[in-house]
Amino acid sequence: MLARKSGLALGDLGGVLCDSRLRTSAEHVYAAGDICEYDSVVHGRVVRIEHEEVAAAQGATAARNMLGADAPHDVVPYFFSDLSDWASLEYVGPARSWDEEVVRGDVDGGAFAIWYLEGGRVRAMLSVGGAGDVERANELIVAGDAVGADGIPD
């Protein structure tokens, strides 16, 4: 692996270890994308997410920081997958742990959302068939306020 041979610190998740600004252990070297294992200010822990949407957002943060911004990567990770023509999935989060799942929509009909809460706070949301409000989930994750099941949109 190039990163190992170059002396970059590697994380427990198998990626190049980065701080919240996507800086590696080498001076003036940043990482983004599948290789990036970073200290997430959104999650309060180190995460590594391998998806094109995450890579693009990290690339933008790394570029701004290379130009002197010195800002943490604070974008809530979003990813999607289309399973042929019968299912589309969108996920915003991700949650490492949760103590409650709130289901909205029609599971049998294939259009539903699962909201993952921990201590009443939204940690993630899975939307199947376009049933979940991804933008609202993102807002609730960022806010970090306890909303409970009653605060989850239909």
mmCIF file of C-alpha atoms in Angstrom:
data_model
loop_
_atom_site.group_PDB
_atom_site.id
_atom_site.type_symbol
_atom_site.label_atom_id
_atom_site.label_comp_id
_atom_site.label_asym_id
_atom_site.label_seq_id
_atom_site.Cartn_x
_atom_site.Cartn_y
_atom_site.Cartn_z
ATOM 1 C CA MET A 1 0.000 0.000 0.000
ATOM 2 C CA LEU A 2 1.380 3.373 -1.044
ATOM 3 C CA ALA A 3 0.176 5.126 2.121
ATOM 4 C CA ARG A 4 1.969 2.645 4.372
ATOM 5 C CA LYS A 5 5.199 2.793 2.356
ATOM 6 C CA SER A 6 5.120 6.595 2.426
ATOM 7 C CA GLY A 7 4.886 6.595 6.212
ATOM 8 C CA LEU A 8 1.369 7.991 6.588
ATOM 9 C CA ALA A 9 -0.416 7.013 9.788
ATOM 10 C CA LEU A 10 -3.161 4.459 9.205
ATOM 11 C CA GLY A 11 -6.300 4.188 11.295
ATOM 12 C CA ASP A 12 -8.108 1.258 12.865
ATOM 13 C CA LEU A 13 -10.630 1.221 10.003
ATOM 14 C CA GLY A 14 -7.906 0.646 7.404
ATOM 15 C CA GLY A 15 -7.740 4.139 5.959
ATOM 16 C CA VAL A 16 -5.248 6.975 6.067
ATOM 17 C CA LEU A 17 -5.785 8.611 9.431
ATOM 18 C CA CYS A 18 -6.796 12.283 9.167
ATOM 19 C CA ASP A 19 -7.818 14.960 11.610
ATOM 20 C CA SER A 20 -11.129 16.829 11.355
ATOM 21 C CA ARG A 21 -9.655 19.089 8.647
ATOM 22 C CA LEU A 22 -8.648 16.026 6.575
ATOM 23 C CA ARG A 23 -4.927 16.545 7.216
ATOM 24 C CA THR A 24 -2.841 13.389 7.282
ATOM 25 C CA SER A 25 0.130 12.753 9.547
ATOM 26 C CA ALA A 26 2.435 14.223 6.873
ATOM 27 C CA GLU A 27 2.774 17.982 6.765
ATOM 28 C CA HIS A 28 0.818 19.622 3.901
ATOM 29 C CA VAL A 29 -0.751 16.316 2.830
ATOM 30 C CA TYR A 30 -4.535 15.917 2.884
ATOM 31 C CA ALA A 31 -6.744 12.925 2.086
ATOM 32 C CA ALA A 32 -10.286 12.550 0.789
ATOM 33 C CA GLY A 33 -12.420 9.738 -0.537
ATOM 34 C CA ASP A 34 -12.341 6.008 0.107
ATOM 35 C CA ILE A 35 -8.913 6.148 1.748
ATOM 36 C CA CYS A 36 -9.841 8.870 4.247
ATOM 37 C CA GLU A 37 -10.465 7.868 7.859
ATOM 38 C CA TYR A 38 -11.193 11.113 9.673
ATOM 39 C CA ASP A 39 -12.167 12.594 13.015
ATOM 40 C CA SER A 40 -15.786 13.552 12.326
ATOM 41 C CA VAL A 41 -17.117 16.582 14.184
ATOM 42 C CA VAL A 42 -20.608 15.443 13.169
ATOM 43 C CA HIS A 43 -20.271 12.028 14.782
ATOM 44 C CA GLY A 44 -17.830 12.754 17.583
ATOM 45 C CA ARG A 45 -15.692 9.811 16.487
ATOM 46 C CA VAL A 46 -13.469 8.586 13.692
ATOM 47 C CA VAL A 47 -15.344 7.393 10.595
ATOM 48 C CA ARG A 48 -14.529 6.042 7.151
ATOM 49 C CA ILE A 49 -17.245 6.018 4.506
ATOM 50 C CA GLU A 50 -16.571 4.775 1.004
ATOM 51 C CA HIS A 51 -19.044 6.459 -1.351
ATOM 52 C CA GLU A 52 -18.745 8.961 -4.185
ATOM 53 C CA GLU A 53 -20.941 11.606 -2.521
ATOM 54 C CA VAL A 54 -18.779 11.518 0.612
ATOM 55 C CA ALA A 55 -15.589 11.654 -1.475
ATOM 56 C CA ALA A 56 -16.800 14.719 -3.358
ATOM 57 C CA ALA A 57 -17.715 16.557 -0.150
ATOM 58 C CA GLN A 58 -14.387 15.649 1.458
ATOM 59 C CA GLY A 59 -12.519 16.782 -1.640
ATOM 60 C CA ALA A 60 -14.143 20.200 -1.385
ATOM 61 C CA THR A 61 -13.220 20.499 2.306
ATOM 62 C CA ALA A 62 -9.641 19.351 1.692
ATOM 63 C CA ALA A 63 -9.251 21.840 -1.167
ATOM 64 C CA ARG A 64 -10.542 24.748 0.951
ATOM 65 C CA ASN A 65 -8.165 23.781 3.753
ATOM 66 C CA MET A 66 -5.209 23.504 1.368
ATOM 67 C CA LEU A 67 -6.007 27.097 0.435
ATOM 68 C CA GLY A 68 -5.913 28.152 4.096
ATOM 69 C CA ALA A 69 -9.494 27.804 5.355
ATOM 70 C CA ASP A 70 -8.613 25.650 8.406
ATOM 71 C CA ALA A 71 -12.213 24.399 8.746
ATOM 72 C CA PRO A 72 -13.393 20.989 9.962
ATOM 73 C CA HIS A 73 -15.181 18.662 7.571
ATOM 74 C CA ASP A 74 -18.701 19.026 8.955
ATOM 75 C CA VAL A 75 -20.821 17.572 6.147
ATOM 76 C CA VAL A 76 -23.257 14.855 7.227
ATOM 77 C CA PRO A 77 -22.442 11.790 5.111
ATOM 78 C CA TYR A 78 -25.036 10.867 2.501
ATOM 79 C CA PHE A 79 -25.042 7.894 0.210
ATOM 80 C CA PHE A 80 -27.442 6.127 -2.083
ATOM 81 C CA SER A 81 -27.890 2.946 -4.049
ATOM 82 C CA ASP A 82 -30.313 1.854 -6.714
ATOM 83 C CA LEU A 83 -31.069 -1.847 -6.785
ATOM 84 C CA SER A 84 -32.070 -2.445 -10.392
ATOM 85 C CA ASP A 85 -35.481 -0.923 -11.043
ATOM 86 C CA TRP A 86 -37.204 -2.202 -7.918
ATOM 87 C CA ALA A 87 -35.605 -0.317 -5.035
ATOM 88 C CA SER A 88 -33.819 2.924 -4.360
ATOM 89 C CA LEU A 89 -32.078 3.591 -1.065
ATOM 90 C CA GLU A 90 -30.816 6.819 0.456
ATOM 91 C CA TYR A 91 -29.014 6.968 3.771
ATOM 92 C CA VAL A 92 -27.882 9.935 5.795
ATOM 93 C CA GLY A 93 -25.841 9.430 8.941
ATOM 94 C CA PRO A 94 -24.345 6.951 9.602
ATOM 95 C CA ALA A 95 -25.280 5.774 13.064
ATOM 96 C CA ARG A 96 -22.871 3.576 14.984
ATOM 97 C CA SER A 97 -25.439 2.967 17.687
ATOM 98 C CA TRP A 98 -29.092 3.726 18.348
ATOM 99 C CA ASP A 99 -31.710 2.731 20.882
ATOM 100 C CA GLU A 100 -34.864 3.379 18.877
ATOM 101 C CA GLU A 101 -36.047 2.883 15.316
ATOM 102 C CA VAL A 102 -38.989 4.892 14.034
ATOM 103 C CA VAL A 103 -40.605 3.569 10.853
ATOM 104 C CA ARG A 104 -42.644 5.863 8.636
ATOM 105 C CA GLY A 105 -44.403 4.880 5.421
ATOM 106 C CA ASP A 106 -45.483 1.566 3.894
ATOM 107 C CA VAL A 107 -42.931 -1.203 4.444
ATOM 108 C CA ASP A 108 -45.025 -3.775 2.538
ATOM 109 C CA GLY A 109 -45.486 -1.327 -0.336
ATOM 110 C CA GLY A 110 -41.762 -0.628 -0.542
ATOM 111 C CA ALA A 111 -41.807 3.114 0.259
ATOM 112 C CA PHE A 112 -40.743 3.734 3.838
ATOM 113 C CA ALA A 113 -38.156 5.393 6.035
ATOM 114 C CA ILE A 114 -36.377 4.143 9.126
ATOM 115 C CA TRP A 115 -35.166 6.821 11.501
ATOM 116 C CA TYR A 116 -32.416 5.779 13.926
ATOM 117 C CA LEU A 117 -32.496 7.620 17.252
ATOM 118 C CA GLU A 118 -30.183 7.545 20.230
ATOM 119 C CA GLY A 119 -31.433 9.211 23.386
ATOM 120 C CA GLY A 120 -34.191 10.823 21.308
ATOM 121 C CA ARG A 121 -31.676 12.386 18.882
ATOM 122 C CA VAL A 122 -31.672 11.513 15.186
ATOM 123 C CA ARG A 123 -28.418 9.734 14.319
ATOM 124 C CA ALA A 124 -29.324 8.447 10.851
ATOM 125 C CA MET A 125 -32.168 7.824 8.439
ATOM 126 C CA LEU A 126 -32.686 5.245 5.693
ATOM 127 C CA SER A 127 -35.143 6.144 2.964
ATOM 128 C CA VAL A 128 -36.463 3.376 0.728
ATOM 129 C CA GLY A 129 -38.416 4.297 -2.380
ATOM 130 C CA GLY A 130 -38.088 8.028 -1.729
ATOM 131 C CA ALA A 131 -40.257 7.919 1.393
ATOM 132 C CA GLY A 132 -37.925 9.733 3.786
ATOM 133 C CA ASP A 133 -37.143 13.430 4.001
ATOM 134 C CA VAL A 134 -33.351 13.302 3.600
ATOM 135 C CA GLU A 135 -32.914 17.063 4.007
ATOM 136 C CA ARG A 136 -34.916 17.121 7.238
ATOM 137 C CA ALA A 137 -32.932 14.157 8.570
ATOM 138 C CA ASN A 138 -29.719 16.013 7.786
ATOM 139 C CA GLU A 139 -30.976 19.090 9.660
ATOM 140 C CA LEU A 140 -31.975 17.033 12.707
ATOM 141 C CA ILE A 141 -28.628 15.221 12.798
ATOM 142 C CA VAL A 142 -26.728 18.519 12.656
ATOM 143 C CA ALA A 143 -28.940 20.168 15.296
ATOM 144 C CA GLY A 144 -28.386 17.267 17.686
ATOM 145 C CA ASP A 145 -31.484 18.139 19.695
ATOM 146 C CA ALA A 146 -33.669 15.432 21.203
ATOM 147 C CA VAL A 147 -36.875 15.212 19.176
ATOM 148 C CA GLY A 148 -38.173 11.746 20.014
ATOM 149 C CA ALA A 149 -40.516 9.754 17.805
ATOM 150 C CA ASP A 150 -43.097 12.551 17.826
ATOM 151 C CA GLY A 151 -40.602 14.900 16.125
ATOM 152 C CA ILE A 152 -40.007 12.577 13.177
ATOM 153 C CA PRO A 153 -41.865 13.665 10.020
ATOM 154 C CA ASP A 154 -44.364 11.349 8.326
#
